[in-house]
């Protein structure tokens, strides 16, 4: 008769496989929706509902995963406490939760509204309820889902994270095209300013506001940390600046190859290649097929790739 421990372990494995199957099916469904949106909308300037929602979902998830911003030196309990303080459903005061909500809200729509005003367009928050509702839904799923299932799935399931980040990259490409088409006669410095506000304004404000909010209260400002933050911002925004300069100088904004180049930049920034490789390695590890393992060798910790 099997022991109780063996039965519990078997049940855990079945739950684990069921979780992976559900996440994989959801990722496939979302991927098909992204493909349909890309087929109907093309590489233009207007984003569909599914792409806008995925961009908001990726943004809200990235806000909670600001590990470098909330890192405390040498104390795991302090790191966990600071990371939990970015969770709206965590154990915190009502004032703290209101501050967290308004920081996320202003980071999202404040920078987008400023970018629209710079090019003379109406901010998206004033165009209708769809954009605001989409963001509220994404924020609630990441912050308030039962058992934190959405945030956990986006963190642990690489295939689902890959699909979401592909949708977010397509969203950024269309924002990029919007700025390029809205500033046909603008000077290059002004175009780059609008591009940085529209594309990276949300991420930049999230990093700065959270860093000041989490570290400023404890007086832990350090010149070294400021330098690292500036280096991260430059590394993230540099490819966008170079892509915008290339598009402006070559006038390739209407060329599909130029748009695909910019899409590749955003896919690279979101780490889609690494997520796809990790997905392939996970599949190979699960199926154990010799051909798969030869094409995608599994890496051991601190060692050379494992060859079957």
GROMACS .gro file of C-alpha atoms in nm:
model
  308
    1UNK     CA    1   0.000   0.000   0.000
    2UNK     CA    2   0.156   0.334  -0.100
    3UNK     CA    3   0.251   0.564   0.178
    4UNK     CA    4   0.086   0.899   0.237
    5UNK     CA    5   0.397   1.090   0.132
    6UNK     CA    6   0.411   0.913  -0.204
    7UNK     CA    7   0.043   0.990  -0.265
    8UNK     CA    8   0.092   1.359  -0.183
    9UNK     CA    9   0.392   1.377  -0.415
   10UNK     CA   10   0.196   1.211  -0.697
   11UNK     CA   11  -0.093   1.454  -0.646
   12UNK     CA   12   0.146   1.748  -0.655
   13UNK     CA   13   0.292   1.626  -0.984
   14UNK     CA   14  -0.054   1.595  -1.139
   15UNK     CA   15  -0.145   1.946  -1.025
   16UNK     CA   16   0.182   2.072  -1.165
   17UNK     CA   17   0.118   1.910  -1.504
   18UNK     CA   18  -0.237   2.047  -1.507
   19UNK     CA   19  -0.105   2.395  -1.433
   20UNK     CA   20   0.148   2.370  -1.715
   21UNK     CA   21  -0.119   2.243  -1.957
   22UNK     CA   22  -0.360   2.527  -1.873
   23UNK     CA   23  -0.085   2.790  -1.903
   24UNK     CA   24   0.030   2.645  -2.235
   25UNK     CA   25  -0.323   2.638  -2.378
   26UNK     CA   26  -0.377   2.996  -2.265
   27UNK     CA   27  -0.047   3.101  -2.423
   28UNK     CA   28  -0.145   2.938  -2.753
   29UNK     CA   29  -0.484   3.111  -2.749
   30UNK     CA   30  -0.325   3.449  -2.676
   31UNK     CA   31  -0.063   3.388  -2.945
   32UNK     CA   32  -0.335   3.320  -3.203
   33UNK     CA   33  -0.511   3.641  -3.096
   34UNK     CA   34  -0.187   3.836  -3.144
   35UNK     CA   35  -0.139   3.680  -3.487
   36UNK     CA   36  -0.493   3.778  -3.584
   37UNK     CA   37  -0.438   4.132  -3.459
   38UNK     CA   38  -0.110   4.159  -3.651
   39UNK     CA   39  -0.275   4.020  -3.966
   40UNK     CA   40  -0.569   4.262  -3.952
   41UNK     CA   41  -0.389   4.568  -3.817
   42UNK     CA   42  -0.050   4.518  -3.976
   43UNK     CA   43   0.252   4.719  -3.866
   44UNK     CA   44   0.064   5.048  -3.855
   45UNK     CA   45  -0.006   5.300  -3.579
   46UNK     CA   46  -0.329   5.172  -3.423
   47UNK     CA   47  -0.327   4.904  -3.152
   48UNK     CA   48  -0.603   4.650  -3.109
   49UNK     CA   49  -0.768   4.558  -2.783
   50UNK     CA   50  -0.571   4.240  -2.718
   51UNK     CA   51  -0.236   4.407  -2.786
   52UNK     CA   52  -0.319   4.704  -2.564
   53UNK     CA   53  -0.428   4.471  -2.286
   54UNK     CA   54  -0.111   4.261  -2.313
   55UNK     CA   55   0.102   4.575  -2.300
   56UNK     CA   56  -0.076   4.685  -1.981
   57UNK     CA   57  -0.042   4.334  -1.837
   58UNK     CA   58   0.331   4.327  -1.912
   59UNK     CA   59   0.375   4.675  -1.765
   60UNK     CA   60   0.189   4.592  -1.441
   61UNK     CA   61   0.380   4.266  -1.406
   62UNK     CA   62   0.713   4.440  -1.468
   63UNK     CA   63   0.631   4.697  -1.201
   64UNK     CA   64   0.604   4.424  -0.938
   65UNK     CA   65   0.925   4.257  -1.056
   66UNK     CA   66   1.152   4.556  -0.990
   67UNK     CA   67   1.393   4.344  -0.790
   68UNK     CA   68   1.694   4.567  -0.849
   69UNK     CA   69   1.502   4.871  -0.730
   70UNK     CA   70   1.385   4.715  -0.404
   71UNK     CA   71   1.701   4.512  -0.334
   72UNK     CA   72   1.839   4.530   0.018
   73UNK     CA   73   2.198   4.432   0.087
   74UNK     CA   74   2.254   4.095   0.254
   75UNK     CA   75   1.909   4.045   0.410
   76UNK     CA   76   1.663   3.822   0.223
   77UNK     CA   77   1.382   3.909   0.465
   78UNK     CA   78   1.425   4.278   0.386
   79UNK     CA   79   1.431   4.209   0.012
   80UNK     CA   80   1.109   4.009   0.044
   81UNK     CA   81   0.944   4.281   0.251
   82UNK     CA   82   1.028   4.550  -0.002
   83UNK     CA   83   0.915   4.334  -0.294
   84UNK     CA   84   0.589   4.259  -0.113
   85UNK     CA   85   0.533   4.632  -0.068
   86UNK     CA   86   0.476   4.652  -0.445
   87UNK     CA   87   0.186   4.405  -0.407
   88UNK     CA   88  -0.147   4.578  -0.353
   89UNK     CA   89  -0.295   4.272  -0.181
   90UNK     CA   90   0.002   4.245   0.054
   91UNK     CA   91   0.001   4.336   0.422
   92UNK     CA   92   0.029   4.715   0.410
   93UNK     CA   93  -0.163   5.020   0.525
   94UNK     CA   94  -0.446   5.177   0.327
   95UNK     CA   95  -0.233   5.484   0.261
   96UNK     CA   96   0.044   5.267   0.119
   97UNK     CA   97  -0.200   5.091  -0.113
   98UNK     CA   98  -0.342   5.421  -0.239
   99UNK     CA   99   0.009   5.549  -0.307
  100UNK     CA  100   0.093   5.231  -0.497
  101UNK     CA  101  -0.223   5.254  -0.708
  102UNK     CA  102  -0.176   5.619  -0.803
  103UNK     CA  103   0.193   5.567  -0.882
  104UNK     CA  104   0.102   5.294  -1.132
  105UNK     CA  105  -0.187   5.498  -1.274
  106UNK     CA  106   0.015   5.815  -1.324
  107UNK     CA  107   0.312   5.626  -1.467
  108UNK     CA  108   0.086   5.471  -1.729
  109UNK     CA  109  -0.139   5.755  -1.842
  110UNK     CA  110   0.072   6.052  -1.738
  111UNK     CA  111   0.359   5.972  -1.973
  112UNK     CA  112   0.125   5.865  -2.255
  113UNK     CA  113  -0.075   6.184  -2.220
  114UNK     CA  114   0.240   6.396  -2.223
  115UNK     CA  115   0.364   6.221  -2.537
  116UNK     CA  116   0.032   6.280  -2.712
  117UNK     CA  117   0.028   6.648  -2.615
  118UNK     CA  118   0.380   6.697  -2.747
  119UNK     CA  119   0.266   6.592  -3.097
  120UNK     CA  120  -0.067   6.773  -3.076
  121UNK     CA  121  -0.284   6.461  -3.034
  122UNK     CA  122  -0.560   6.389  -2.784
  123UNK     CA  123  -0.438   6.179  -2.487
  124UNK     CA  124  -0.564   5.823  -2.493
  125UNK     CA  125  -0.726   5.861  -2.151
  126UNK     CA  126  -0.965   6.117  -2.305
  127UNK     CA  127  -1.052   5.917  -2.616
  128UNK     CA  128  -1.284   5.670  -2.444
  129UNK     CA  129  -1.323   5.416  -2.170
  130UNK     CA  130  -1.151   5.126  -2.349
  131UNK     CA  131  -0.790   5.213  -2.264
  132UNK     CA  132  -0.865   5.290  -1.899
  133UNK     CA  133  -1.076   4.975  -1.856
  134UNK     CA  134  -0.808   4.761  -2.018
  135UNK     CA  135  -0.544   4.895  -1.780
  136UNK     CA  136  -0.766   4.854  -1.474
  137UNK     CA  137  -0.832   4.492  -1.568
  138UNK     CA  138  -0.460   4.419  -1.618
  139UNK     CA  139  -0.372   4.593  -1.290
  140UNK     CA  140  -0.639   4.399  -1.099
  141UNK     CA  141  -0.527   4.064  -1.245
  142UNK     CA  142  -0.162   4.121  -1.151
  143UNK     CA  143  -0.226   4.275  -0.811
  144UNK     CA  144  -0.552   4.123  -0.681
  145UNK     CA  145  -0.595   3.781  -0.844
  146UNK     CA  146  -0.678   3.497  -0.600
  147UNK     CA  147  -0.363   3.323  -0.474
  148UNK     CA  148  -0.166   3.562  -0.696
  149UNK     CA  149  -0.217   3.316  -0.981
  150UNK     CA  150  -0.171   3.565  -1.268
  151UNK     CA  151   0.155   3.715  -1.143
  152UNK     CA  152   0.285   3.369  -1.057
  153UNK     CA  153   0.197   3.235  -1.404
  154UNK     CA  154   0.367   3.526  -1.582
  155UNK     CA  155   0.674   3.482  -1.363
  156UNK     CA  156   0.719   3.104  -1.384
  157UNK     CA  157   0.573   2.994  -1.720
  158UNK     CA  158   0.820   3.104  -1.985
  159UNK     CA  159   0.597   3.026  -2.284
  160UNK     CA  160   0.315   3.242  -2.148
  161UNK     CA  161   0.562   3.520  -2.064
  162UNK     CA  162   0.707   3.494  -2.416
  163UNK     CA  163   0.366   3.539  -2.578
  164UNK     CA  164   0.277   3.835  -2.356
  165UNK     CA  165   0.607   4.008  -2.428
  166UNK     CA  166   0.563   3.955  -2.804
  167UNK     CA  167   0.228   4.132  -2.780
  168UNK     CA  168   0.389   4.413  -2.579
  169UNK     CA  169   0.664   4.447  -2.843
  170UNK     CA  170   0.401   4.481  -3.118
  171UNK     CA  171   0.231   4.748  -2.907
  172UNK     CA  172   0.557   4.943  -2.874
  173UNK     CA  173   0.622   4.917  -3.248
  174UNK     CA  174   0.287   5.077  -3.325
  175UNK     CA  175   0.355   5.350  -3.070
  176UNK     CA  176   0.687   5.404  -3.244
  177UNK     CA  177   0.512   5.433  -3.580
  178UNK     CA  178   0.259   5.674  -3.431
  179UNK     CA  179   0.534   5.912  -3.320
  180UNK     CA  180   0.714   5.887  -3.654
  181UNK     CA  181   0.399   5.963  -3.854
  182UNK     CA  182   0.289   6.237  -3.612
  183UNK     CA  183   0.624   6.421  -3.645
  184UNK     CA  184   0.705   6.416  -4.017
  185UNK     CA  185   0.863   6.762  -4.013
  186UNK     CA  186   0.991   6.775  -3.656
  187UNK     CA  187   1.358   6.813  -3.582
  188UNK     CA  188   1.549   6.501  -3.487
  189UNK     CA  189   1.610   6.608  -3.121
  190UNK     CA  190   1.239   6.678  -3.073
  191UNK     CA  191   1.148   6.346  -3.236
  192UNK     CA  192   1.383   6.161  -3.001
  193UNK     CA  193   1.238   6.343  -2.701
  194UNK     CA  194   0.882   6.249  -2.796
  195UNK     CA  195   0.996   5.895  -2.869
  196UNK     CA  196   1.156   5.852  -2.527
  197UNK     CA  197   0.853   5.998  -2.348
  198UNK     CA  198   0.607   5.781  -2.540
  199UNK     CA  199   0.806   5.456  -2.551
  200UNK     CA  200   1.007   5.455  -2.229
  201UNK     CA  201   0.829   5.716  -2.018
  202UNK     CA  202   0.624   5.459  -1.829
  203UNK     CA  203   0.924   5.240  -1.750
  204UNK     CA  204   1.144   5.533  -1.655
  205UNK     CA  205   0.884   5.687  -1.425
  206UNK     CA  206   0.817   5.347  -1.266
  207UNK     CA  207   1.186   5.299  -1.187
  208UNK     CA  208   1.242   5.651  -1.057
  209UNK     CA  209   0.921   5.680  -0.856
  210UNK     CA  210   0.962   5.336  -0.699
  211UNK     CA  211   1.329   5.396  -0.623
  212UNK     CA  212   1.252   5.726  -0.450
  213UNK     CA  213   0.948   5.578  -0.277
  214UNK     CA  214   1.127   5.270  -0.146
  215UNK     CA  215   1.474   5.404  -0.076
  216UNK     CA  216   1.411   5.772  -0.016
  217UNK     CA  217   1.219   5.714   0.304
  218UNK     CA  218   1.508   5.519   0.452
  219UNK     CA  219   1.770   5.768   0.332
  220UNK     CA  220   1.956   5.499   0.137
  221UNK     CA  221   2.050   5.719  -0.157
  222UNK     CA  222   2.383   5.621  -0.300
  223UNK     CA  223   2.571   5.772  -0.593
  224UNK     CA  224   2.664   5.422  -0.707
  225UNK     CA  225   2.297   5.325  -0.731
  226UNK     CA  226   2.219   5.638  -0.929
  227UNK     CA  227   2.495   5.555  -1.175
  228UNK     CA  228   2.366   5.201  -1.218
  229UNK     CA  229   2.016   5.331  -1.277
  230UNK     CA  230   2.134   5.571  -1.545
  231UNK     CA  231   2.331   5.293  -1.711
  232UNK     CA  232   2.022   5.069  -1.721
  233UNK     CA  233   1.812   5.350  -1.868
  234UNK     CA  234   2.073   5.424  -2.136
  235UNK     CA  235   2.103   5.055  -2.224
  236UNK     CA  236   1.726   5.026  -2.257
  237UNK     CA  237   1.661   5.351  -2.447
  238UNK     CA  238   1.975   5.347  -2.661
  239UNK     CA  239   1.844   5.098  -2.922
  240UNK     CA  240   1.520   5.297  -2.955
  241UNK     CA  241   1.713   5.619  -3.013
  242UNK     CA  242   1.930   5.454  -3.276
  243UNK     CA  243   1.627   5.300  -3.448
  244UNK     CA  244   1.445   5.635  -3.454
  245UNK     CA  245   1.753   5.808  -3.593
  246UNK     CA  246   1.791   5.542  -3.862
  247UNK     CA  247   1.424   5.567  -3.961
  248UNK     CA  248   1.437   5.945  -3.979
  249UNK     CA  249   1.762   5.962  -4.174
  250UNK     CA  250   1.670   5.690  -4.425
  251UNK     CA  251   1.298   5.776  -4.443
  252UNK     CA  252   1.222   5.405  -4.410
  253UNK     CA  253   0.910   5.457  -4.196
  254UNK     CA  254   0.687   5.330  -4.478
  255UNK     CA  255   0.915   5.036  -4.558
  256UNK     CA  256   0.810   4.705  -4.412
  257UNK     CA  257   1.172   4.605  -4.359
  258UNK     CA  258   1.234   4.915  -4.153
  259UNK     CA  259   0.932   4.834  -3.936
  260UNK     CA  260   1.048   4.476  -3.893
  261UNK     CA  261   1.387   4.607  -3.783
  262UNK     CA  262   1.221   4.822  -3.517
  263UNK     CA  263   1.005   4.526  -3.410
  264UNK     CA  264   1.323   4.324  -3.367
  265UNK     CA  265   1.458   4.597  -3.138
  266UNK     CA  266   1.154   4.576  -2.912
  267UNK     CA  267   1.156   4.196  -2.914
  268UNK     CA  268   1.520   4.206  -2.808
  269UNK     CA  269   1.447   4.455  -2.530
  270UNK     CA  270   1.173   4.230  -2.394
  271UNK     CA  271   1.406   3.930  -2.390
  272UNK     CA  272   1.186   3.728  -2.625
  273UNK     CA  273   1.475   3.530  -2.773
  274UNK     CA  274   1.585   3.408  -2.431
  275UNK     CA  275   1.229   3.317  -2.333
  276UNK     CA  276   1.181   3.126  -2.657
  277UNK     CA  277   1.505   2.935  -2.604
  278UNK     CA  278   1.406   2.850  -2.248
  279UNK     CA  279   1.068   2.728  -2.378
  280UNK     CA  280   1.239   2.502  -2.632
  281UNK     CA  281   1.472   2.364  -2.367
  282UNK     CA  282   1.180   2.297  -2.134
  283UNK     CA  283   0.997   2.109  -2.410
  284UNK     CA  284   1.309   1.908  -2.492
  285UNK     CA  285   1.358   1.820  -2.128
  286UNK     CA  286   0.998   1.704  -2.101
  287UNK     CA  287   0.986   1.492  -2.415
  288UNK     CA  288   1.341   1.357  -2.384
  289UNK     CA  289   1.378   1.320  -2.761
  290UNK     CA  290   1.736   1.278  -2.884
  291UNK     CA  291   1.688   1.508  -3.184
  292UNK     CA  292   1.544   1.785  -2.969
  293UNK     CA  293   1.823   1.757  -2.714
  294UNK     CA  294   2.084   1.771  -2.989
  295UNK     CA  295   1.930   2.088  -3.135
  296UNK     CA  296   1.877   2.256  -2.796
  297UNK     CA  297   2.128   2.114  -2.547
  298UNK     CA  298   2.037   2.159  -2.183
  299UNK     CA  299   2.291   2.352  -1.980
  300UNK     CA  300   2.401   2.228  -1.643
  301UNK     CA  301   2.462   2.470  -1.361
  302UNK     CA  302   2.818   2.592  -1.392
  303UNK     CA  303   2.906   2.333  -1.653
  304UNK     CA  304   2.920   2.267  -2.025
  305UNK     CA  305   2.609   2.189  -2.229
  306UNK     CA  306   2.480   1.837  -2.175
  307UNK     CA  307   2.503   1.621  -2.483
  308UNK     CA  308   2.291   1.304  -2.503
   0.00000   0.00000   0.00000
